mmCIF file of C-alpha atoms in Angstrom:
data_model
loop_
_atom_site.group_PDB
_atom_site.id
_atom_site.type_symbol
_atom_site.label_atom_id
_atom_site.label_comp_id
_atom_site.label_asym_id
_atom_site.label_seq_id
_atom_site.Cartn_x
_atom_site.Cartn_y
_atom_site.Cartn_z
ATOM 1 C CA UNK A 60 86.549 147.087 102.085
ATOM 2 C CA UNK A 61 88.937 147.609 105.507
ATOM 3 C CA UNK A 62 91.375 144.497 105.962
ATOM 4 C CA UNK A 63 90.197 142.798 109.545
ATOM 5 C CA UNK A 64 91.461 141.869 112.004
ATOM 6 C CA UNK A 65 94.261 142.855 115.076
ATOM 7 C CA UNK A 66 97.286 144.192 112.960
ATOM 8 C CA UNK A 67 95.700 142.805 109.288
ATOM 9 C CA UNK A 68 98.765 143.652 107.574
ATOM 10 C CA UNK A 69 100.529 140.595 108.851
ATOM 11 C CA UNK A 70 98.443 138.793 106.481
ATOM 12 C CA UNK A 71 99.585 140.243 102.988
ATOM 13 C CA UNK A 72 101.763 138.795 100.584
ATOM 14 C CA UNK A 73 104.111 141.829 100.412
ATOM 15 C CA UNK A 74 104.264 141.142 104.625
ATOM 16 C CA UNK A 75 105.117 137.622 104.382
ATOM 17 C CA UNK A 76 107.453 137.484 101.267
ATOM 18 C CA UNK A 77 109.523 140.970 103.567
ATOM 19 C CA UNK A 78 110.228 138.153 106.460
ATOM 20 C CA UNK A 79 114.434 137.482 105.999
ATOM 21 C CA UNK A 80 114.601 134.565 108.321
ATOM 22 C CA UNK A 81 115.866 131.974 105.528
ATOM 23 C CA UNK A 82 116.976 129.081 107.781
ATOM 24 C CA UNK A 83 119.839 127.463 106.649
ATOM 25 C CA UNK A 84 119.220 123.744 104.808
ATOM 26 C CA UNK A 85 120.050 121.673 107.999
ATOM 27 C CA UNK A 86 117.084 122.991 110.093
ATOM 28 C CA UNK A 87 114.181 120.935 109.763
ATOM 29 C CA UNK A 88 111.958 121.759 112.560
ATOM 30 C CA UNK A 89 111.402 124.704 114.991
ATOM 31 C CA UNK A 90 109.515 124.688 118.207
ATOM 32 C CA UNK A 91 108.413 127.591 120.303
ATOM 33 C CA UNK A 92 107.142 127.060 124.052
ATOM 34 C CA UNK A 93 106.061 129.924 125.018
ATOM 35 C CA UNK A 94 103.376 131.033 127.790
ATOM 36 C CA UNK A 95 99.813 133.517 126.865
ATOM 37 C CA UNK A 96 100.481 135.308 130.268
ATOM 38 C CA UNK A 97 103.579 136.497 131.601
ATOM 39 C CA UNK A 98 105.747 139.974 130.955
ATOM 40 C CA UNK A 99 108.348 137.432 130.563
ATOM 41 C CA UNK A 100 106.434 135.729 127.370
ATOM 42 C CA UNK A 101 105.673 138.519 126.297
ATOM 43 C CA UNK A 102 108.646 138.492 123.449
ATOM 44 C CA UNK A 103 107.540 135.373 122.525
ATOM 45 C CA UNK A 104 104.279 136.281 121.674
ATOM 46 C CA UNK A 105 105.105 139.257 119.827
ATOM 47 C CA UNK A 106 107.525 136.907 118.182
ATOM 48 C CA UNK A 107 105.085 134.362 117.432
ATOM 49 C CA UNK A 108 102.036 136.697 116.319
ATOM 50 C CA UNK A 109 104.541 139.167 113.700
ATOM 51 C CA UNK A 110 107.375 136.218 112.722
ATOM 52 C CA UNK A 111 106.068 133.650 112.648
ATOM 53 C CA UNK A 112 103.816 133.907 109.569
ATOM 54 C CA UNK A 113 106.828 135.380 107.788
ATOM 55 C CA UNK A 114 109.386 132.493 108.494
ATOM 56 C CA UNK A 115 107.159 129.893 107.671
ATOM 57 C CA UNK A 116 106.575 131.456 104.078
ATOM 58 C CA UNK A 117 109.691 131.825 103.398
ATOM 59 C CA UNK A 118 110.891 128.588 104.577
ATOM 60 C CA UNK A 119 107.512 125.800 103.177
ATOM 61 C CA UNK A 120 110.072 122.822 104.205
ATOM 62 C CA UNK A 121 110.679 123.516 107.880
ATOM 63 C CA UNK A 122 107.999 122.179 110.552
ATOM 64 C CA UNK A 123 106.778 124.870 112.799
ATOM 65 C CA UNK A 124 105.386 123.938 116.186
ATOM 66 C CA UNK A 125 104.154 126.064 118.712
ATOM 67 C CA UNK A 126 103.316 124.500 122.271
ATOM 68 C CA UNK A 127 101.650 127.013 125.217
ATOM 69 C CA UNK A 128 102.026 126.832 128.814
ATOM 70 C CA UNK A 129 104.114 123.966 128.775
ATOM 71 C CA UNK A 130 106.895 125.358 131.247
ATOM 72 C CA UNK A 131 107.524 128.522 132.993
ATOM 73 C CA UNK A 132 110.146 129.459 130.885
ATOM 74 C CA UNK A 133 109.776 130.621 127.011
ATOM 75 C CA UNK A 134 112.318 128.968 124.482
ATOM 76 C CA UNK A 135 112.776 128.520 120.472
ATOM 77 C CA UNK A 136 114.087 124.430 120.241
ATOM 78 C CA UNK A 137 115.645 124.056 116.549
ATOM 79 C CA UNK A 138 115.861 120.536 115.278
ATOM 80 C CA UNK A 139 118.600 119.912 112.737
ATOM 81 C CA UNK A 140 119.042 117.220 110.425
ATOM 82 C CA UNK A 141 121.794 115.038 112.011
ATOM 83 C CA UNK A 142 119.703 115.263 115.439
ATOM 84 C CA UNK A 143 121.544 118.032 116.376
ATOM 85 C CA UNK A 144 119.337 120.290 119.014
ATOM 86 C CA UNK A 145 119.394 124.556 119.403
ATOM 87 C CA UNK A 146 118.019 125.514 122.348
ATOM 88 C CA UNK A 147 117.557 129.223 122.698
ATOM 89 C CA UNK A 148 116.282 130.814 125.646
ATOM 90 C CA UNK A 149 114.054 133.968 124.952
ATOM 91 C CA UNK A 150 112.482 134.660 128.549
ATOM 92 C CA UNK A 151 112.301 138.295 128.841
ATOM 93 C CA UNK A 152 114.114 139.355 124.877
ATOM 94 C CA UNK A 153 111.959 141.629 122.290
ATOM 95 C CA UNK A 154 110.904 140.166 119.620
ATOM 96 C CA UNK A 155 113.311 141.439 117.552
ATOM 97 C CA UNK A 156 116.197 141.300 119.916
ATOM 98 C CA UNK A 157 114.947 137.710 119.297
ATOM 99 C CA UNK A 158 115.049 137.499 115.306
ATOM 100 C CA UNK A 159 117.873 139.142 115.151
ATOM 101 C CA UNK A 160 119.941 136.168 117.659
ATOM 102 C CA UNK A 161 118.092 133.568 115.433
ATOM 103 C CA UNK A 162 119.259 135.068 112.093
ATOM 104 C CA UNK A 163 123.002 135.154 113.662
ATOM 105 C CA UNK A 164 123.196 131.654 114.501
ATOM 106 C CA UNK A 165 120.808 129.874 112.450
ATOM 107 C CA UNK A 166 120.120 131.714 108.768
ATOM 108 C CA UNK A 167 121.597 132.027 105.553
ATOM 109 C CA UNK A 168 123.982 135.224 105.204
ATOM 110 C CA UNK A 169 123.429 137.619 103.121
ATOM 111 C CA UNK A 170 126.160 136.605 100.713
ATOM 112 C CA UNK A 171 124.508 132.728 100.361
ATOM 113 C CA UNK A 172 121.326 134.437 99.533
ATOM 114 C CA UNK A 173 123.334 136.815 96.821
ATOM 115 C CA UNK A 174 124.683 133.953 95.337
ATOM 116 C CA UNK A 175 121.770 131.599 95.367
ATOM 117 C CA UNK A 176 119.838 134.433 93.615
ATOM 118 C CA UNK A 177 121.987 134.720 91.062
ATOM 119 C CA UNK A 178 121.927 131.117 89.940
ATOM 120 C CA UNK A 179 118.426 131.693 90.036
ATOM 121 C CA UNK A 180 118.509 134.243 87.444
ATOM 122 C CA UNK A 181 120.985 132.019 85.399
ATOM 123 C CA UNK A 182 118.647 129.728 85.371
ATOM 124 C CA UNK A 183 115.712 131.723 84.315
ATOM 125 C CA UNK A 184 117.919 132.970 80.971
ATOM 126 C CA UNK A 185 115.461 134.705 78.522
ATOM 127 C CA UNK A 186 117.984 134.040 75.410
ATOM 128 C CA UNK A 187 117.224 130.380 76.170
ATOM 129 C CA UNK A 188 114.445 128.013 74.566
ATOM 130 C CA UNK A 189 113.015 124.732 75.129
ATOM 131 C CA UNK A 190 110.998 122.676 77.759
ATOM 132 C CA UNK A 191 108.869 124.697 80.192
ATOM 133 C CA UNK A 192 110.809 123.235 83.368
ATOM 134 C CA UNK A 193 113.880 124.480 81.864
ATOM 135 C CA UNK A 194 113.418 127.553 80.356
ATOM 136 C CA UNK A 195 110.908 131.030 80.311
ATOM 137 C CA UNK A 196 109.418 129.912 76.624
ATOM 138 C CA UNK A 197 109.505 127.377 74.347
ATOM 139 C CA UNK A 198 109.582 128.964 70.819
ATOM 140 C CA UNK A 199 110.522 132.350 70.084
ATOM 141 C CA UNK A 200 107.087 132.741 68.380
ATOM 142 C CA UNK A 201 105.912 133.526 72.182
ATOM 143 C CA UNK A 202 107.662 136.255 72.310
ATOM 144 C CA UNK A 203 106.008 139.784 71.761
ATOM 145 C CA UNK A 204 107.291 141.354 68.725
ATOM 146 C CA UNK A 205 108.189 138.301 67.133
ATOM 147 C CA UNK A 206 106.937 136.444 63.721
ATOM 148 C CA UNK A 207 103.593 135.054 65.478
ATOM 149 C CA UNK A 208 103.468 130.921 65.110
ATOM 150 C CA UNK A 209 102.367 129.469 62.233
ATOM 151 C CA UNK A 210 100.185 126.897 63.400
ATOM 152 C CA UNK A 211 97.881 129.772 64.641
ATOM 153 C CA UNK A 212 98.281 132.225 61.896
ATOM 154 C CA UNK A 213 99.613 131.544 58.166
ATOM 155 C CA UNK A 214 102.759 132.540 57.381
ATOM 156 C CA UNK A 215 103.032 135.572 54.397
ATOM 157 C CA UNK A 216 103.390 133.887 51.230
ATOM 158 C CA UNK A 217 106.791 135.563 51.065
ATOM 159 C CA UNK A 218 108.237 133.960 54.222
ATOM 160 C CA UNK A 219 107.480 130.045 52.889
ATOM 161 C CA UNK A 220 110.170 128.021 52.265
ATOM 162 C CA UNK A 221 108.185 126.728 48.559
ATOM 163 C CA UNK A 222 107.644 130.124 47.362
ATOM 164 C CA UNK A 223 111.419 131.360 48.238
ATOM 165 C CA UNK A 224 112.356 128.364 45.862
ATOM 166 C CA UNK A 225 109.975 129.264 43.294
ATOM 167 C CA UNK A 226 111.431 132.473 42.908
ATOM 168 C CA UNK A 227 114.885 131.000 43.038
ATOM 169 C CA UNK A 228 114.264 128.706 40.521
ATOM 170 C CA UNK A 229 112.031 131.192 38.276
ATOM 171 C CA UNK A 230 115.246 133.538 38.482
ATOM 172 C CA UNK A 231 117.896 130.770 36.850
ATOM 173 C CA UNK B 85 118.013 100.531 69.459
ATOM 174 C CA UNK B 86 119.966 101.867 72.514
ATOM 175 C CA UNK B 87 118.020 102.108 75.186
ATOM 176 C CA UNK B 88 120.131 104.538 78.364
ATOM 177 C CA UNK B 89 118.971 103.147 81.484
ATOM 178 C CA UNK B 90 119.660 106.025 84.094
ATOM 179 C CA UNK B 91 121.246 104.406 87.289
ATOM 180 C CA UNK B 92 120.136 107.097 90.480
ATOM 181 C CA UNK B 93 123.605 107.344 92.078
ATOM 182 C CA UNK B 94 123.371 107.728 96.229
ATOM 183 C CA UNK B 95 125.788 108.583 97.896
ATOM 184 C CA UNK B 96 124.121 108.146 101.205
ATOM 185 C CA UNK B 97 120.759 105.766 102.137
ATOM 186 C CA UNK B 98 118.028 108.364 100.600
ATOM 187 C CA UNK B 99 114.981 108.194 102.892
ATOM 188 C CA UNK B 100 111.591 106.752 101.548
ATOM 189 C CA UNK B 101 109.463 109.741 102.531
ATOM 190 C CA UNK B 102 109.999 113.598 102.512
ATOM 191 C CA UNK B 103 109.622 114.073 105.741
ATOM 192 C CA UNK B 104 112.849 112.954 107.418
ATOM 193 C CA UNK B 105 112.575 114.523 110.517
ATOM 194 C CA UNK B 106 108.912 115.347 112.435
ATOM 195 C CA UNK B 107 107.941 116.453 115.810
ATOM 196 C CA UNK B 108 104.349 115.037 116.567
ATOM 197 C CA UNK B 109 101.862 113.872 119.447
ATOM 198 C CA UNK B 110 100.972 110.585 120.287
ATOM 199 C CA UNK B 111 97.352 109.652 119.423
ATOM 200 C CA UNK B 112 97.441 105.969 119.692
ATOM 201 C CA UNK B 113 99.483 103.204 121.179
ATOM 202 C CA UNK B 114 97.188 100.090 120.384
ATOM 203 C CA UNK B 115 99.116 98.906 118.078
ATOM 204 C CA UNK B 116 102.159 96.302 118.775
ATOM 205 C CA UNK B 117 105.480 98.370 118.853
ATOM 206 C CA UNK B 118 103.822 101.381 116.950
ATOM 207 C CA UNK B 119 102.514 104.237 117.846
ATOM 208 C CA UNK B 120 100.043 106.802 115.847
ATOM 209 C CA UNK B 121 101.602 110.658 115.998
ATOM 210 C CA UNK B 122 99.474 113.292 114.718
ATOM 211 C CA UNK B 123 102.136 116.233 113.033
ATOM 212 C CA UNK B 124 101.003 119.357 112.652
ATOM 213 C CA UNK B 125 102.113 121.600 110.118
ATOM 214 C CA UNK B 126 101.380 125.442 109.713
ATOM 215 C CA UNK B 127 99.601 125.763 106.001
ATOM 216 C CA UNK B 128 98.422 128.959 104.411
ATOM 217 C CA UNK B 129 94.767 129.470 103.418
ATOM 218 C CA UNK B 130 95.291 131.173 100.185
ATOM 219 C CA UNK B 131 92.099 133.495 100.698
ATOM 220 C CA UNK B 132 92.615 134.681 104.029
ATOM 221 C CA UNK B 133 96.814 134.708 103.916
ATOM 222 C CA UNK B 134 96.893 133.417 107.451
ATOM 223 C CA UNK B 135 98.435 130.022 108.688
ATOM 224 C CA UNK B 136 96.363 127.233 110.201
ATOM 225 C CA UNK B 137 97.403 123.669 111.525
ATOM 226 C CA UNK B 138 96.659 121.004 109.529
ATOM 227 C CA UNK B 139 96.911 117.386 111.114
ATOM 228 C CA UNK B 140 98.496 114.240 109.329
ATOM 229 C CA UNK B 141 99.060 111.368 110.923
ATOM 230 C CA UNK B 142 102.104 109.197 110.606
ATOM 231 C CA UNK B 143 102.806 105.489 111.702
ATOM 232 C CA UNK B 144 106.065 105.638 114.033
ATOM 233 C CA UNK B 145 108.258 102.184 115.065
ATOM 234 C CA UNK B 146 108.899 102.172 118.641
ATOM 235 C CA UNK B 147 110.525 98.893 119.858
ATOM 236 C CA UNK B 148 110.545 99.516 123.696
ATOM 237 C CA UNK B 149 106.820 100.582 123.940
ATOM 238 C CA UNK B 150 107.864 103.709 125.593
ATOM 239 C CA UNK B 151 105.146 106.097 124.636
ATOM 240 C CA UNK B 152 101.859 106.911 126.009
ATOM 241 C CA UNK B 153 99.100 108.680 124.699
ATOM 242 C CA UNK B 154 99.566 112.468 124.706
ATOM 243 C CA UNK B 155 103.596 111.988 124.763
ATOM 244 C CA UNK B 156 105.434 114.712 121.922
ATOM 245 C CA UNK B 157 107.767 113.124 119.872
ATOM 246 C CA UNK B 158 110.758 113.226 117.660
ATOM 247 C CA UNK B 159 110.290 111.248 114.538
ATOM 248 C CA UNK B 160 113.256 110.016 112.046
ATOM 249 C CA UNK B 161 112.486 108.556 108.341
ATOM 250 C CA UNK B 162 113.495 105.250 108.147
ATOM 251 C CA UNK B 163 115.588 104.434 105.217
ATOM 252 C CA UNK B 164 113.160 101.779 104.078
ATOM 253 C CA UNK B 165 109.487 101.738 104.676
ATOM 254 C CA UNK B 166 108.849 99.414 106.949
ATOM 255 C CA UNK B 167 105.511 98.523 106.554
ATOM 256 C CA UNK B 168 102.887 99.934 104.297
ATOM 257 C CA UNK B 169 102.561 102.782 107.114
ATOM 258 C CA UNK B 170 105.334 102.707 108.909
ATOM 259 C CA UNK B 171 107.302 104.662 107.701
ATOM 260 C CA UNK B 172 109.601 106.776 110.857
ATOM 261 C CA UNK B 173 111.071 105.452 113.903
ATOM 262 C CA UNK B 174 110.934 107.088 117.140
ATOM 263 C CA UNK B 175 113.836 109.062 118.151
ATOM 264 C CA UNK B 176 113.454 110.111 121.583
ATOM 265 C CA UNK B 177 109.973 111.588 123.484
ATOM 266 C CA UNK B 178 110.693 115.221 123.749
ATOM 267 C CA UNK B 179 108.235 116.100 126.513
ATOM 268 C CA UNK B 180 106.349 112.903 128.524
ATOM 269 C CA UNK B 181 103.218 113.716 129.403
ATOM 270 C CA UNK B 182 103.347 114.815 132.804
ATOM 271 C CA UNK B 183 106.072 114.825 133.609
ATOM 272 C CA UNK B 184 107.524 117.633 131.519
ATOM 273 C CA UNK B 185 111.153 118.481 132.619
ATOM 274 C CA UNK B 186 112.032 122.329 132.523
ATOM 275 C CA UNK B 187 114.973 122.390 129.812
ATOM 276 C CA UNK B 188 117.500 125.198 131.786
ATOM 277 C CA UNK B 189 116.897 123.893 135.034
ATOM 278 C CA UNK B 190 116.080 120.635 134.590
ATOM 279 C CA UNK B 191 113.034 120.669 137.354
ATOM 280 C CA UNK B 192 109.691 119.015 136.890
ATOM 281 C CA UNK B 193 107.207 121.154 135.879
ATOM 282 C CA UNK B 194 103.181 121.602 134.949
ATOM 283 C CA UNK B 195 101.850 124.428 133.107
ATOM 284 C CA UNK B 196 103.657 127.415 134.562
ATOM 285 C CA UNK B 197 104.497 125.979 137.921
ATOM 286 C CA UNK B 198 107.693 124.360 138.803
ATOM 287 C CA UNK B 199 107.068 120.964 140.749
ATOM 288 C CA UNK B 200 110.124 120.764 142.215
ATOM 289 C CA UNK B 201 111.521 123.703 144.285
ATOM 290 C CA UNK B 202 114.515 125.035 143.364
ATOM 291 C CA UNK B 203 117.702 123.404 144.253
ATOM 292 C CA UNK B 204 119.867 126.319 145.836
ATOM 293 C CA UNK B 205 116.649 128.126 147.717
ATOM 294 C CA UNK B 206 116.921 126.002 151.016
ATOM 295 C CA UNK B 207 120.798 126.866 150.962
ATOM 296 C CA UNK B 208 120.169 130.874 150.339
ATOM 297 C CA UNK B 209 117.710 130.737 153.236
ATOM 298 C CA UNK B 210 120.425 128.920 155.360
ATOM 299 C CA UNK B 211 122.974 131.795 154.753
ATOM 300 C CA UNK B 212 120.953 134.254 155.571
ATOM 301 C CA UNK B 213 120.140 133.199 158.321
ATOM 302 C CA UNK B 214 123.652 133.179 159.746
ATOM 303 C CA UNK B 215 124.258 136.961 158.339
ATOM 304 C CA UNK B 216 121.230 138.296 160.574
ATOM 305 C CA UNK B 217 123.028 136.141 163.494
ATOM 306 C CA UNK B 218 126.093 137.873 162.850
ATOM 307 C CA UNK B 219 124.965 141.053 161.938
ATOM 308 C CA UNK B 220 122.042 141.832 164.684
ATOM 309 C CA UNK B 221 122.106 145.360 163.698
ATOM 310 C CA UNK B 222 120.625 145.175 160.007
ATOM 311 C CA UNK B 223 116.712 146.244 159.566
ATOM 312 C CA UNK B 224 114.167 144.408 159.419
ATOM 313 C CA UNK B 225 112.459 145.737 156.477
ATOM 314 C CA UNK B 226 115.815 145.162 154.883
ATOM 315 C CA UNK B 227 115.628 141.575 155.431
ATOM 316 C CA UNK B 228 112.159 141.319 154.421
ATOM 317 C CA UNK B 229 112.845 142.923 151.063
ATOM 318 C CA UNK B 230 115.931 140.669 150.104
ATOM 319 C CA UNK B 231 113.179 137.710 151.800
ATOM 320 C CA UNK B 232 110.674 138.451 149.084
ATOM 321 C CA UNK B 233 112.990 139.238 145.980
ATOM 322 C CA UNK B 234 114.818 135.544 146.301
ATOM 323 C CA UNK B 235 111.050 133.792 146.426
ATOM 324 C CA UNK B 236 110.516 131.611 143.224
ATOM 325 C CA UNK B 237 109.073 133.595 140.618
ATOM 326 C CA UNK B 238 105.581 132.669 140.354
ATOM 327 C CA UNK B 239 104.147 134.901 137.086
#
């Protein structure tokens, strides 16, 4: 079955999770004016119709507004927390002439995003065990490969604690 | 037994909501120094993958009145709830209704149309009108082109 739609691939995952706008922590809302006629909005749109799906998803915490025909000209108005205000003008810019001037000025760099993915995977430690907000598994009896748990299946007689002692003692 | 009582330490006044900072419209301005703002937030249907507004509405303090209906505006969390709903403050009303200000040139505008005519225009039209004075020998199509390229763009 053919994906529908103008340009359908803007709505896969593999689309959406490629985006690499990650807004820094301070920006809490973004708002595009933009007009739906115009060579002059014409960036905007593109911007809006390809990016915007893709910043969004990879930023769930930052408000996204989009207002049409609200003024002649076309501009992206950041709101950081603080109530600081980043105004940028995009009249006449591509689309990604126009990513590329956000990601400058208001995303993380690619070192922060190095960094903050490594904690991630220090976090997510296979060699660790316990609660399921903590670690990847509880008991090494989830593993593959391992002795299976024996609540579900009974342990070989051999492997009991009581039976090892039996033998010990049957030995002396 | 030894019960540990966990104190939260906060460094700063922690808000009472998540949202700290939203940009909504007005819906409603019955109330006594509140207004009703409808937020809109992009959310993703998980069948189709594409993003769709979804409407909340949020109780806002605002002590002068200011608002009208249809008015955007810049909500702030309020460190304490307020009321039951009240949870934000207003901050300031990004764009009135109309009377929406053009943010680089700072002209009244509607839709796509400035209100206002451009500050500098009359001046431009004053100067050249002295150059064709002083210069009698420059074209007339000339003059007409440079006429029609400093006209406010209109798209």
């Amino acid at each position: 079955m053919p994906m529908k739609g103008r340009f359908p691939i803007r709505r896969t995952l593999e689309y959406l999770q490629k985006g690499d706008l990650i807004f820094k922590n301070r920006v809490k809302i973004m708002t595009v004016n933009y007009n739906t006629s115009g060579e002059l909005s014409e960036g905007a749109r593109k911007f809006v119709f390809f990016n915007i799906p893709q910043i969004q998803y990879n930023n769930p915490w930052v408000q996204v507004v989009m207002f049409k025909n609200m003024t002649p000209s076309s501009f992206l108005k950041f709101y950081l927390d603080g109530g600081e205000q980043v105004l940028v003008d995009v009249e006449g810019k591509d689309h990604q002439l126009i990513t590329q001037h956000v990601k400058k000025i208001l995303c993380k760099s690619e070192e922060v995003l190095h960094v903050e993915a490594l904690a991630k995977m220090q976090e997510s430690n296979p060699a660790n065990f316990g609660p399921k907000k903590y670690c990847l598994k509880e008991c090494i009896c989830e593993v593959e490969g391992q002795v299976p748990c024996p609540g579900t299946t009974p342990l070989p007689k051999e492997f009991t604690g009581k039976y090892r002692t039996q033998m010990a003692a049957a030995q002396e | 037994m030894f019960i540990a009582q966990g104190i939260s330490t906060m460094s700063a006044k922690q808000a009472s909501v998540h949202a700290k900072w939203i940009i909504g419209r007005v819906i409603g301005t019955k109330m006594l120094k509140t207004a009703k703002v409808r937020v809109t937030r992009l959310v993703l249907d998980p069948y189709l993958l594409k993003y769709y507004n979804k409407r909340k509405t949020y109780f806002a303090h605002d002590a002068i009145q200011q608002c009208t209906m249809g008015d955007v505006v810049l909500l702030k969390a309020l460190p304490e709830p307020r009321s039951k709903h009240v949870k934000h403050e207003l901050v300031e009303i990004v764009y009135k209704v109309g009377r929406v200000v053009d943010p680089f040139t700072g002209l009244k505008v509607e839709g796509t149309q400035f209100l206002e005519p451009f500050a500098d225009l009359a001046d431009d039209l004053d100067k050249k009108m002295s150059l064709s004075d002083k210069i009698p020998e420059v074209d007339s199509s000339a003059s007409s082109s440079t006429a029609s390229s400093l006209e406010p763009r209109t798209p």
